[in-house]
Coordinates of C-alpha atoms and ligand atoms in Angstrom, one line a residue:
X4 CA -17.7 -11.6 13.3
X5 CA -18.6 -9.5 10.2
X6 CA -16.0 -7.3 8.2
X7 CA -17.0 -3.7 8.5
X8 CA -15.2 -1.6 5.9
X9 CA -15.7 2.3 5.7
X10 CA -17.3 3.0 2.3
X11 CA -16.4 6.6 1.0
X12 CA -19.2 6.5 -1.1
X13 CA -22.0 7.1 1.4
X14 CA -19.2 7.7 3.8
X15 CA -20.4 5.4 6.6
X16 CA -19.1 1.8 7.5
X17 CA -20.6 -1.1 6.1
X18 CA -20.9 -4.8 6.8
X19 CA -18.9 -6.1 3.6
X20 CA -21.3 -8.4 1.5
X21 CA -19.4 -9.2 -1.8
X22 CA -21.2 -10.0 -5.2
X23 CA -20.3 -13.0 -5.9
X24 CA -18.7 -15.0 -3.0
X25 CA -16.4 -16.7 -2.4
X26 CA -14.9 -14.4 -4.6
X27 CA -14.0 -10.8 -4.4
X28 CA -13.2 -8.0 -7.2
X29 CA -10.2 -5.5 -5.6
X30 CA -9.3 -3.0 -8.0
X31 CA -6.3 -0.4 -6.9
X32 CA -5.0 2.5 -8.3
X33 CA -1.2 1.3 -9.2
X34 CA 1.6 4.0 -8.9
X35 CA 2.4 6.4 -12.0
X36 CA 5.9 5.1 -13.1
X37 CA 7.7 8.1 -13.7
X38 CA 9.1 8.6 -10.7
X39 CA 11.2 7.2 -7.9
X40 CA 9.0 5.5 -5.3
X41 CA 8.2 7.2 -2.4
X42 CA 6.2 7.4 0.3
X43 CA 3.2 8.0 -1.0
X44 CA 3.3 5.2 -3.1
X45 CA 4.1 2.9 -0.2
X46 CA 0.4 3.8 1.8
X47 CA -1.8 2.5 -0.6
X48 CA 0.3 -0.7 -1.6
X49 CA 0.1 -1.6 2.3
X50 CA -3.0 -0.3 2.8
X51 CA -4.5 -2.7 0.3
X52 CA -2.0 -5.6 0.8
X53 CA -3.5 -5.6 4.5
X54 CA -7.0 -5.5 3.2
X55 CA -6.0 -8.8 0.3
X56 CA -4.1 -10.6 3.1
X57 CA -7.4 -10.2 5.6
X58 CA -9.7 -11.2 3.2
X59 CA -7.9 -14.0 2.0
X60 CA -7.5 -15.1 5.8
X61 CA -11.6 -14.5 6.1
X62 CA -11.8 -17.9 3.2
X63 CA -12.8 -15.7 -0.1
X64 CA -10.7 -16.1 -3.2
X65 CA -9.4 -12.2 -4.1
X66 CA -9.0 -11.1 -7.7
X67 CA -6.5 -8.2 -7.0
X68 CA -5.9 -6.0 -9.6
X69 CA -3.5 -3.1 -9.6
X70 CA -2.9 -0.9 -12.2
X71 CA 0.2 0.5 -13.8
X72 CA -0.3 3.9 -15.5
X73 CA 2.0 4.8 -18.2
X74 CA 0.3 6.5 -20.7
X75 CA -1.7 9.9 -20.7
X76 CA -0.6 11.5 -17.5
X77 CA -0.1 14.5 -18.6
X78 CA 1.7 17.3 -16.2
X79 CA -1.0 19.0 -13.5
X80 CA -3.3 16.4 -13.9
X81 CA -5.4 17.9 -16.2
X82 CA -6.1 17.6 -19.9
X83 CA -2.9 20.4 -21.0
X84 CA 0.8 19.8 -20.4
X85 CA 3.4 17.0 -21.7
X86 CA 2.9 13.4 -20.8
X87 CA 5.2 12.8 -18.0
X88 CA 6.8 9.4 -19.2
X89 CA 7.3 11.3 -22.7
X90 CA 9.0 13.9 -21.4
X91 CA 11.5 11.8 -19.3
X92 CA 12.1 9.7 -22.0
X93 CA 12.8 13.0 -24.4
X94 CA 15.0 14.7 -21.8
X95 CA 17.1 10.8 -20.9
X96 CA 17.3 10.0 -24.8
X97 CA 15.4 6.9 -24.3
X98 CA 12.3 5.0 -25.5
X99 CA 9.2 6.2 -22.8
X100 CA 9.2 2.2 -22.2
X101 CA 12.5 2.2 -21.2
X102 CA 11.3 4.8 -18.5
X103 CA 8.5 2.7 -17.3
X104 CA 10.4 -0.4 -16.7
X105 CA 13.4 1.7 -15.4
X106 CA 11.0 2.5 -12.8
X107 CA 8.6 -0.3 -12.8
X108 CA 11.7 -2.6 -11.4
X109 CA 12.4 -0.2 -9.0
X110 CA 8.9 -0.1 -7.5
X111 CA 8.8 -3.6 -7.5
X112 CA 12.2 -3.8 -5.6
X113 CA 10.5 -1.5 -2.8
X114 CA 7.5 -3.7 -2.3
X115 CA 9.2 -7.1 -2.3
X116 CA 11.2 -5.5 0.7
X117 CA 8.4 -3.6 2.3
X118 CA 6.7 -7.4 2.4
X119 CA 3.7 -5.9 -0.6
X120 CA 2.1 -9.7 -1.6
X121 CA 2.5 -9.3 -5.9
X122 CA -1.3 -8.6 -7.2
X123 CA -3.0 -11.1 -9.3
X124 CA -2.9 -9.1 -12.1
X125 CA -0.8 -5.8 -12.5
X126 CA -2.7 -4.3 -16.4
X127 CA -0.2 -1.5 -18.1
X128 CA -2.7 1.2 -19.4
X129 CA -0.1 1.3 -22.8
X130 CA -1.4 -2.1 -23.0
X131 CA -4.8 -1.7 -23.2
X132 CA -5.5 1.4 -25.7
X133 CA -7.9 -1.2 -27.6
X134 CA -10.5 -1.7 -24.7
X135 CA -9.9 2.3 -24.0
X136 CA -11.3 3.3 -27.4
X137 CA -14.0 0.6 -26.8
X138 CA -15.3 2.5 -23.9
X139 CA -15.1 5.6 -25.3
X140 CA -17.2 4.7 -28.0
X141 CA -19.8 3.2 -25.6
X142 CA -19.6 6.9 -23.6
X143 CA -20.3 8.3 -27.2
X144 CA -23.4 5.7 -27.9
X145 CA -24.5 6.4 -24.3
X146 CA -24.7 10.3 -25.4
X147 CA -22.2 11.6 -22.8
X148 CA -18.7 12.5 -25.0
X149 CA -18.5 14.4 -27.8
X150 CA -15.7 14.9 -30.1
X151 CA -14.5 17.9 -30.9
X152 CA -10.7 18.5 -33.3
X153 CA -9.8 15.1 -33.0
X154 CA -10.0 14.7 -29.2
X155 CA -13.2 13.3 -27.2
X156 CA -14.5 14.7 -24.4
X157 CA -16.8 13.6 -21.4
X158 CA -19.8 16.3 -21.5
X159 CA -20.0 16.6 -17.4
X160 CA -23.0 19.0 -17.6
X161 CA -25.2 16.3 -19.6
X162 CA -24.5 13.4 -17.4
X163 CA -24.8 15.8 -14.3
X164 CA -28.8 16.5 -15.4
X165 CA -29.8 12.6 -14.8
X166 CA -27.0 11.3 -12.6
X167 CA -24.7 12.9 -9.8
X168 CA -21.4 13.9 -10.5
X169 CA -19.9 14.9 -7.1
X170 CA -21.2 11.8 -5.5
X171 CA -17.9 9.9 -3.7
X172 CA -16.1 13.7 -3.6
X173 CA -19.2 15.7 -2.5
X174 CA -18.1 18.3 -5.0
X175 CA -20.6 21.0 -6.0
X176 CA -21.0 21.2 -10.1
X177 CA -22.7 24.2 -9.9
X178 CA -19.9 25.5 -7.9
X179 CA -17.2 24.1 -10.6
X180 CA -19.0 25.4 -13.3
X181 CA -19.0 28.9 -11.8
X182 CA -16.0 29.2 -10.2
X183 CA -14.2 27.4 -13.5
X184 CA -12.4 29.2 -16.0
X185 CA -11.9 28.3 -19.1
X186 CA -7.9 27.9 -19.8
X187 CA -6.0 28.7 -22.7
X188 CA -5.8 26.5 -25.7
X189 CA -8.4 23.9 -24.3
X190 CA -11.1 25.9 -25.8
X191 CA -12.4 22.9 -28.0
X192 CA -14.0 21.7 -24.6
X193 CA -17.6 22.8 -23.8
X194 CA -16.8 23.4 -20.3
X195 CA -14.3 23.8 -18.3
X196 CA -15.1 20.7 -16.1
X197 CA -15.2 18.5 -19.2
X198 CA -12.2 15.9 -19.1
X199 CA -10.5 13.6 -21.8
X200 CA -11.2 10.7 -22.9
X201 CA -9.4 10.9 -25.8
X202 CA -6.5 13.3 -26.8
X203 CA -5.5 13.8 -30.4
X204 CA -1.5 14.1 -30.1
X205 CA 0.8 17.1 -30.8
X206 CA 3.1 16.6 -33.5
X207 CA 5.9 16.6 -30.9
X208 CA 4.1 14.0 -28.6
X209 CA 5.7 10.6 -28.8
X210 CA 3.5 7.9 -27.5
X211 CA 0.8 7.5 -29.7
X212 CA -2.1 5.6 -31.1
X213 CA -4.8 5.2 -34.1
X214 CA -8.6 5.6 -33.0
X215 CA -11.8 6.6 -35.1
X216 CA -11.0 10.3 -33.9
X217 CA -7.5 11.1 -33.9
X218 CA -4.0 9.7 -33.2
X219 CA -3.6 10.0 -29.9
X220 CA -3.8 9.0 -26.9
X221 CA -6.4 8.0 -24.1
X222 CA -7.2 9.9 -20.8
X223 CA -5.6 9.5 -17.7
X224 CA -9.0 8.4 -15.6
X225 CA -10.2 6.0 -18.6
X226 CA -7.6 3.1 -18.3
X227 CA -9.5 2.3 -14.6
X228 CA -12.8 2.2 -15.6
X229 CA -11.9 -0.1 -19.0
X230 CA -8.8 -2.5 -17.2
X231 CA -11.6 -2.6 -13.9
X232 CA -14.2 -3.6 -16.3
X233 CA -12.1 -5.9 -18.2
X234 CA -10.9 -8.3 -15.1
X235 CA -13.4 -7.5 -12.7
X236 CA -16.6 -7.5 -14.6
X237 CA -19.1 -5.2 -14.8
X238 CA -20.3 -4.7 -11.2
X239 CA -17.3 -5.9 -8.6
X240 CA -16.6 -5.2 -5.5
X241 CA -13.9 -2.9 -4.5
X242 CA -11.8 -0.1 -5.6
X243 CA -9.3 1.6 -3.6
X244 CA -6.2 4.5 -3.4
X245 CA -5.3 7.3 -2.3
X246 CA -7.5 9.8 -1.2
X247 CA -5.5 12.1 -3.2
X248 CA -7.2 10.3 -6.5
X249 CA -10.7 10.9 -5.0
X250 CA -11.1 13.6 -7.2
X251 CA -10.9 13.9 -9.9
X252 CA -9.9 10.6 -10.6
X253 CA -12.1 8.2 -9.1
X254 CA -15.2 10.9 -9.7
X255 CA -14.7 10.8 -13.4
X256 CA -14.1 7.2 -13.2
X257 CA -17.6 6.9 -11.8
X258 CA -19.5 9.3 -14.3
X259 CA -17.5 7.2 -17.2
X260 CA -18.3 3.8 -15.9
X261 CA -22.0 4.5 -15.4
X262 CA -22.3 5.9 -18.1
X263 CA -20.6 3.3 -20.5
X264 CA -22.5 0.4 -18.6
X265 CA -26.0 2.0 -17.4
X266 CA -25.3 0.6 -13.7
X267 CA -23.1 1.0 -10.7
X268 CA -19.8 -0.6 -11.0
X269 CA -17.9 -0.6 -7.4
X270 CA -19.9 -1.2 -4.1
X271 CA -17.3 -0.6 -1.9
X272 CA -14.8 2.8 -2.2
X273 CA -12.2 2.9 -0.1
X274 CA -9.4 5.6 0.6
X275 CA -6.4 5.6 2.5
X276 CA -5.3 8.8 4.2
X277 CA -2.2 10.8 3.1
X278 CA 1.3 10.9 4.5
X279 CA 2.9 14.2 5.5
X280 CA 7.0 14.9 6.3
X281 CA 7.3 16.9 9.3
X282 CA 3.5 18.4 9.2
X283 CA 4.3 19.6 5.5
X284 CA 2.6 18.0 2.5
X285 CA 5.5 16.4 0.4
X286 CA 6.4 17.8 -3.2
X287 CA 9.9 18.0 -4.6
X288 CA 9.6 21.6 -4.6
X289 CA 9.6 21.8 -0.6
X290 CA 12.8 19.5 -0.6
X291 CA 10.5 16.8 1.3
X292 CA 10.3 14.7 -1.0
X293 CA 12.4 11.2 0.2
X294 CA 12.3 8.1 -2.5
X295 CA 11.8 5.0 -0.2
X296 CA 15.4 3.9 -1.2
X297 CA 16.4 7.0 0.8
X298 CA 14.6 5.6 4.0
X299 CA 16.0 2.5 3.6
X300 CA 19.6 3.7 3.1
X301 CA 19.2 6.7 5.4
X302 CA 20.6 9.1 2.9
X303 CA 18.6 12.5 2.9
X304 CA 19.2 15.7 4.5
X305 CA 15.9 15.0 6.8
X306 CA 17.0 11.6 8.0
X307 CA 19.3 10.9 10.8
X308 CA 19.4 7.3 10.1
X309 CA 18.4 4.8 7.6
X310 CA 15.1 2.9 8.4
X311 CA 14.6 -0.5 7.6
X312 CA 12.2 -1.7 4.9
X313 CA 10.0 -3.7 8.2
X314 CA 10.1 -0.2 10.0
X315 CA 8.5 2.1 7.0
X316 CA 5.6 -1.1 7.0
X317 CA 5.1 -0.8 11.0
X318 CA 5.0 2.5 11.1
X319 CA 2.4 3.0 8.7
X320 CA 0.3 0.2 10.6
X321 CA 0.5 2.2 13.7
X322 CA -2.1 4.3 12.0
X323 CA -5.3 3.3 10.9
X324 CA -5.8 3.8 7.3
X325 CA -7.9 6.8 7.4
X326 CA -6.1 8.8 9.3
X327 CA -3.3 10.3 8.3
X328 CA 0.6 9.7 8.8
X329 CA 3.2 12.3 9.5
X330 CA 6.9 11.1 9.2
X331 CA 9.7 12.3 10.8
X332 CA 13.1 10.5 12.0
X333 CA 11.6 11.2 15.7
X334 CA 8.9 9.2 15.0
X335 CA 10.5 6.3 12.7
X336 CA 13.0 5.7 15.6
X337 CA 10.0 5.4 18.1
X338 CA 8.4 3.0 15.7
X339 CA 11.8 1.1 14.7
X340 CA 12.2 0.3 18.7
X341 CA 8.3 -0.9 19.0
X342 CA 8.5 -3.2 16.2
X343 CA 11.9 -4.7 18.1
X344 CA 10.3 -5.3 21.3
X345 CA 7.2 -7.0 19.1
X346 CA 9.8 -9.2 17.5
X347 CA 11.6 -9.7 20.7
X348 CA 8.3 -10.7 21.9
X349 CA 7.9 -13.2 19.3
X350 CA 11.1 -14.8 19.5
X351 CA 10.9 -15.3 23.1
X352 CA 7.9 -17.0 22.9
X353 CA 8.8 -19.6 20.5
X354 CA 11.4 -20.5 23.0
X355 CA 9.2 -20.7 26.4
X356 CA 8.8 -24.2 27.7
X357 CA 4.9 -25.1 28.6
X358 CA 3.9 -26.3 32.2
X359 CA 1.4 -28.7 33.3
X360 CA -0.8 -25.2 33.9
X361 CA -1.0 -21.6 33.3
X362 CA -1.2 -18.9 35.7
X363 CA -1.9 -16.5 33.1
X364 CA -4.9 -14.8 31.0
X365 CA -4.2 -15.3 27.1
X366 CA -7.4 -16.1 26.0
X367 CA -9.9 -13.9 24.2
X368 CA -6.4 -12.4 22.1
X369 CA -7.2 -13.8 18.8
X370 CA -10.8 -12.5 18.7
X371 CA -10.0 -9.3 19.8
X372 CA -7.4 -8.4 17.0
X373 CA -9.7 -10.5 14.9
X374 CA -12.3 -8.2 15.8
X375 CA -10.1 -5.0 15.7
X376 CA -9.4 -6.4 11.9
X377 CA -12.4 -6.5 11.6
X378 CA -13.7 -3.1 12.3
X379 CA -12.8 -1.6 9.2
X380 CA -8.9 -2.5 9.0
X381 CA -7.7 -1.0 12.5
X382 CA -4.3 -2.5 12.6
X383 CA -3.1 0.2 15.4
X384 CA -5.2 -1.6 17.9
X385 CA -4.4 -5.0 16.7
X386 CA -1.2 -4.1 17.8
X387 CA -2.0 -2.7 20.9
X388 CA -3.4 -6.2 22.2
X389 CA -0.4 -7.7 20.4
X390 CA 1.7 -5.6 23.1
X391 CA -0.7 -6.2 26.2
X392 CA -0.2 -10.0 25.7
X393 CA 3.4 -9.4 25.3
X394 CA 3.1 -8.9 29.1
X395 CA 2.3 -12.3 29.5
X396 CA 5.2 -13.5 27.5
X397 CA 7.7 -11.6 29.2
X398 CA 7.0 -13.1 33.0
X399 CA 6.3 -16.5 31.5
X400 CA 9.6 -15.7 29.9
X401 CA 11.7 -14.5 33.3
X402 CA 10.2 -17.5 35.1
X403 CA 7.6 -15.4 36.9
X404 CA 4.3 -17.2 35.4
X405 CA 3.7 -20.4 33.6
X406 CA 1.8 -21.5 31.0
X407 CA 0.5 -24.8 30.0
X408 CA 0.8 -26.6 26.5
X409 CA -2.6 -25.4 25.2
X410 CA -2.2 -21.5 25.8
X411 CA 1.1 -21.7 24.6
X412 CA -0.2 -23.1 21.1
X413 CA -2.8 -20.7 21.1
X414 CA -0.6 -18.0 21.5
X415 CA 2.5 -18.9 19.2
X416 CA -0.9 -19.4 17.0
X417 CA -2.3 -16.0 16.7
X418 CA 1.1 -14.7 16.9
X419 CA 2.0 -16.0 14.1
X420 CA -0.9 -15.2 12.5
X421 CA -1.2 -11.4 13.1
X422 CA 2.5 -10.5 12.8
X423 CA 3.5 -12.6 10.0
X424 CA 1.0 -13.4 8.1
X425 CA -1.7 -10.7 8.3
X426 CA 0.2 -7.3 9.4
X427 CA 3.3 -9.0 6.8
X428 CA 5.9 -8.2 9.6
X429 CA 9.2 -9.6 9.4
X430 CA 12.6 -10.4 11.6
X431 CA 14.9 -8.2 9.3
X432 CA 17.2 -11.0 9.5
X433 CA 14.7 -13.6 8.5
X434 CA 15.2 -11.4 5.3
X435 CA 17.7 -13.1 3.1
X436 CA 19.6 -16.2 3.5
X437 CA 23.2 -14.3 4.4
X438 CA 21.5 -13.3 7.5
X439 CA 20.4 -16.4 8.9
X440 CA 23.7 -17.7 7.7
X441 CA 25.3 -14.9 10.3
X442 CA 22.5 -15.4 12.7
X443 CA 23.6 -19.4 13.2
X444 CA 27.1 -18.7 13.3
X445 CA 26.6 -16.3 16.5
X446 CA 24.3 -18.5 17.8
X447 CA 26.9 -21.4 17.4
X448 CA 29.5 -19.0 19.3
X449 CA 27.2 -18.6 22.3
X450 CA 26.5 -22.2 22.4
X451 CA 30.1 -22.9 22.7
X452 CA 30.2 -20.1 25.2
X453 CA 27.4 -22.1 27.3
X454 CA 29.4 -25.2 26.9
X455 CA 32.6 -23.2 28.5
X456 CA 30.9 -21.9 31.1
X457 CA 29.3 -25.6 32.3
X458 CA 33.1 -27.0 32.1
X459 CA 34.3 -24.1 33.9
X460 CA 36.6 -22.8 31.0
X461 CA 36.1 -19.3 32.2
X462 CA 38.8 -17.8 30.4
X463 CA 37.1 -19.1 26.9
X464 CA 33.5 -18.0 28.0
X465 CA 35.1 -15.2 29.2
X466 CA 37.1 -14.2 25.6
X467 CA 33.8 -15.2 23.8
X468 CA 31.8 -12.8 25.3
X469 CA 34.2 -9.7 25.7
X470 CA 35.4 -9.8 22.2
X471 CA 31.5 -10.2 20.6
X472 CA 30.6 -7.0 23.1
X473 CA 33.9 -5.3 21.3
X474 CA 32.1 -5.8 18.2
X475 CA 29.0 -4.2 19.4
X476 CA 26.8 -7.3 20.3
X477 CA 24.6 -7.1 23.3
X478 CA 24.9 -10.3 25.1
X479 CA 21.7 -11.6 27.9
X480 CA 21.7 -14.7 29.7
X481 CA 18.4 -15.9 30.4
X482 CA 17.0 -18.8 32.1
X483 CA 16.7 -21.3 29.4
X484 CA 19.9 -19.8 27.4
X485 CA 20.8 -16.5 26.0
X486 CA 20.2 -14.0 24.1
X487 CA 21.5 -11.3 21.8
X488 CA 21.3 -8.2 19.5
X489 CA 23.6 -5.6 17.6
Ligands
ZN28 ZN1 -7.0 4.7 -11.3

């Protein structure tokens, strides 16, 4: 079976053939840490932690590197406005480091608990203002920046005339340069469309640095093309994000790469879809906007409930990638009661007994969600053969079909594999070690209960299980034991 992956650039799916195999370049857009997490920042991370963890599984050794911008964002996106870490450190008093690691720690936090695998390597752009101003004088040398007052500037028009700028977002330059305007105070650009590579700083901007031109500081779509470069080589093999960054982003990332390096740099350009709240973009001016700490503690106006960490992850999976994801508490509470069933599912079958044969069909899962993974990342039907087979566990589990030794290895097998290890689902209270610690000790209960019940102590099996209801468990007896749930 051949990994298909759906290349924006050329907008088709194709057969993934990397450079260099075994190994494999994957360079993602990080988050911009000025912010609290939200959302939007947890699509890509899982998007891409889905596509390391498959390719990892398929044998090839993954150089994943995310990025961490903290310098030369500048407010709208464009090349006008205060740098956004700048001006949260100037409003909080603090150093603009300070801000980043504030946040930095706080993004981590909400990956380790949304089950994101670390990247190889996570490059601050602050970090790398040497090998920025080393590409920018390649873009000179090349003939497509000039500098003009002390900042540099990509000339668009010029590298539009023997290359394509538009190609991944199928933007008309024509178009742009007609319907462009030029904007006050950026007049020292040639066009409109022309972006920074450089900016020479205000006297009032804080985070700055010495080049040949200015001090200043570097461009917000530079650090990609120099930290890809740097790590990945020259040509490597995939870049992803959100589709958000498509343009102008990734486009300018493109025209600044080729035309530093003379060649093609990524082969594969891939996009994950965007996440609305209640069919409404989110944006702190719509009140939308919830951090992921909100989800996970349930405390927003728009929430009814808190969501666990496991149930922002699944419900993302339900969807494939491309499409996009509309959240509401309607929706998370459908997904948080799928995801228990799944685990339910999971749980029960680690404790089904094999016979000497089965009377049921579990063959043919594994390469049909390997085949679903396969087909360009579709994790919402990986899941939907993950629940057909569940099925199968749940008579084999009520003592309506059996299943011999062999099917039930096979099964526990690609179980384990899809939920755990490749989708990065989790028990909630395989989570930390207090929770197992509680799990055991309710477990010892209902053994004692069992115990009771054998020696006829009804009024001890009795008080065990009224007084655990009273607490709010939910007690089952089943044929090989019980079990249990809050
Ligand atoms: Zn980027």
């Amino acid at each position: 079976m051949k990994l298909k992956l759906y290349n924006t650039l050329g907008r088709k799916k194709e057969i993934f053939e990397p450079l260099h195999a075994p190994n494999v370049g994957m360079y993602v857009c990080g988050p911009t840490v000025y912010g609290d997490g939200h959302l939007g920042h947890a699509r890509p991370a899982i998007t891409f932690d889905i596509l390391f963890r498959f390719l990892t599984h398929l044998g090839y050794k993954v150089r994943y590197v995310r990025n961490i911008t903290d310098v030369g964002h500048l407010e709208n996106d464009a090349d006008s406005g205060e740098d956004k870490i700048a001006k949260k450190a100037r409003v909080d008093q603090v150093e603009p480091m300070e801000v980043v690691q504030h946040y930095l720690n706080r993004y981590h936090k909400a990956m380790e608990e949304l089950n994101v695998l670390p990247p190889s390597i996570e490059p601050h752009a602050s970090g790398h203002i040497i090998e920025q101003i080393e590409f920018t004088e390649k873009i000179i040398q090349a003939g497509f920046a000039y500098e003009s007052e002390g900042s540099v500037y990509f000339d668009v028009e010029k590298y539009n005339n023997s290359h394509h700028y538009g190609i991944l977002s199928g933007r008309n330059i024509d178009e742009m340069l007609e319907t462009t305007r030029e904007l006050d105070g950026q007049s020292e650009k040639r066009r409109s469309v022309d972006f920074a590579l450089w900016k020479k700083a205000s006297p009032e901007h804080i985070m700055r640095w010495n080049s040949p031109w200015s001090e200043g500081f570097p461009g917000w779509h530079l650090e990609c093309s120099a930290m890809g470069t740097k790590y990945l080589g020259e040509e490597f093999d995939i870049h992803g994000g959100g589709m958000d960054l498509m343009f102008p982003h990734h486009e300018c990332e493109i025209a600044q790469s080729t035309a530093a390096l003379g060649k093609k740099t990524v082969q594969y350009w891939m996009h994950n879809n965007m996440i609305t709240i209640n069919g409404q973009k989110m944006g702190k001016s719509l009140g939308n906007f919830i951090t992921l700490e909100e989800f996970f503690t349930g405390n927003h106006p728009l929430l009814t409930q808190a969501f666990s960490p496991m149930t922002v992850r699944f419900f993302i999976l339900q969807a494939h990638y491309r499409s996009t994801v509309d959240f509401s508490s309607e929706a998370l509470q459908a997904s948080d009661k799928g995801l228990s069933r799944l685990m339910e599912g999971y749980a029960r079958l680690q404790k089904l007994k094999a016979s000497d044969t089965s009377s049921i069909e579990t063959s043919g899962l594994r390469a049909k969600c390997e085949e679903a993974m396969c087909d360009d990342l579709n994790t919402p039907i990986v899941i939907a053969h993950l629940f057909d087979a569940m099925k199968a566990i749940n008579l084999a589990y009520d003592g309506k079909a059996n299943i011999s030794e062999i099917d039930l290895n096979e099964l526990k097998s690609v179980y384990q594999l899809f939920i755990v290890d490749l989708l990065g689902l989790k028990t909630e209270n395989q989570a930390s070690g207090t929770n197992e610690a509680y799990k055991k000790a309710i477990d010892l209960l209902l053994n004692m209960r069992m115990e009771a019940k054998q020696n006829k102590d009804w009024v001890t099996s009795d008080k065990i299980r009224n007084e655990l209801t009273a607490f709010g468990f939910e007690i089952k007896d089943s044929k090989d034991g019980f079990e249990w749930k809050i």
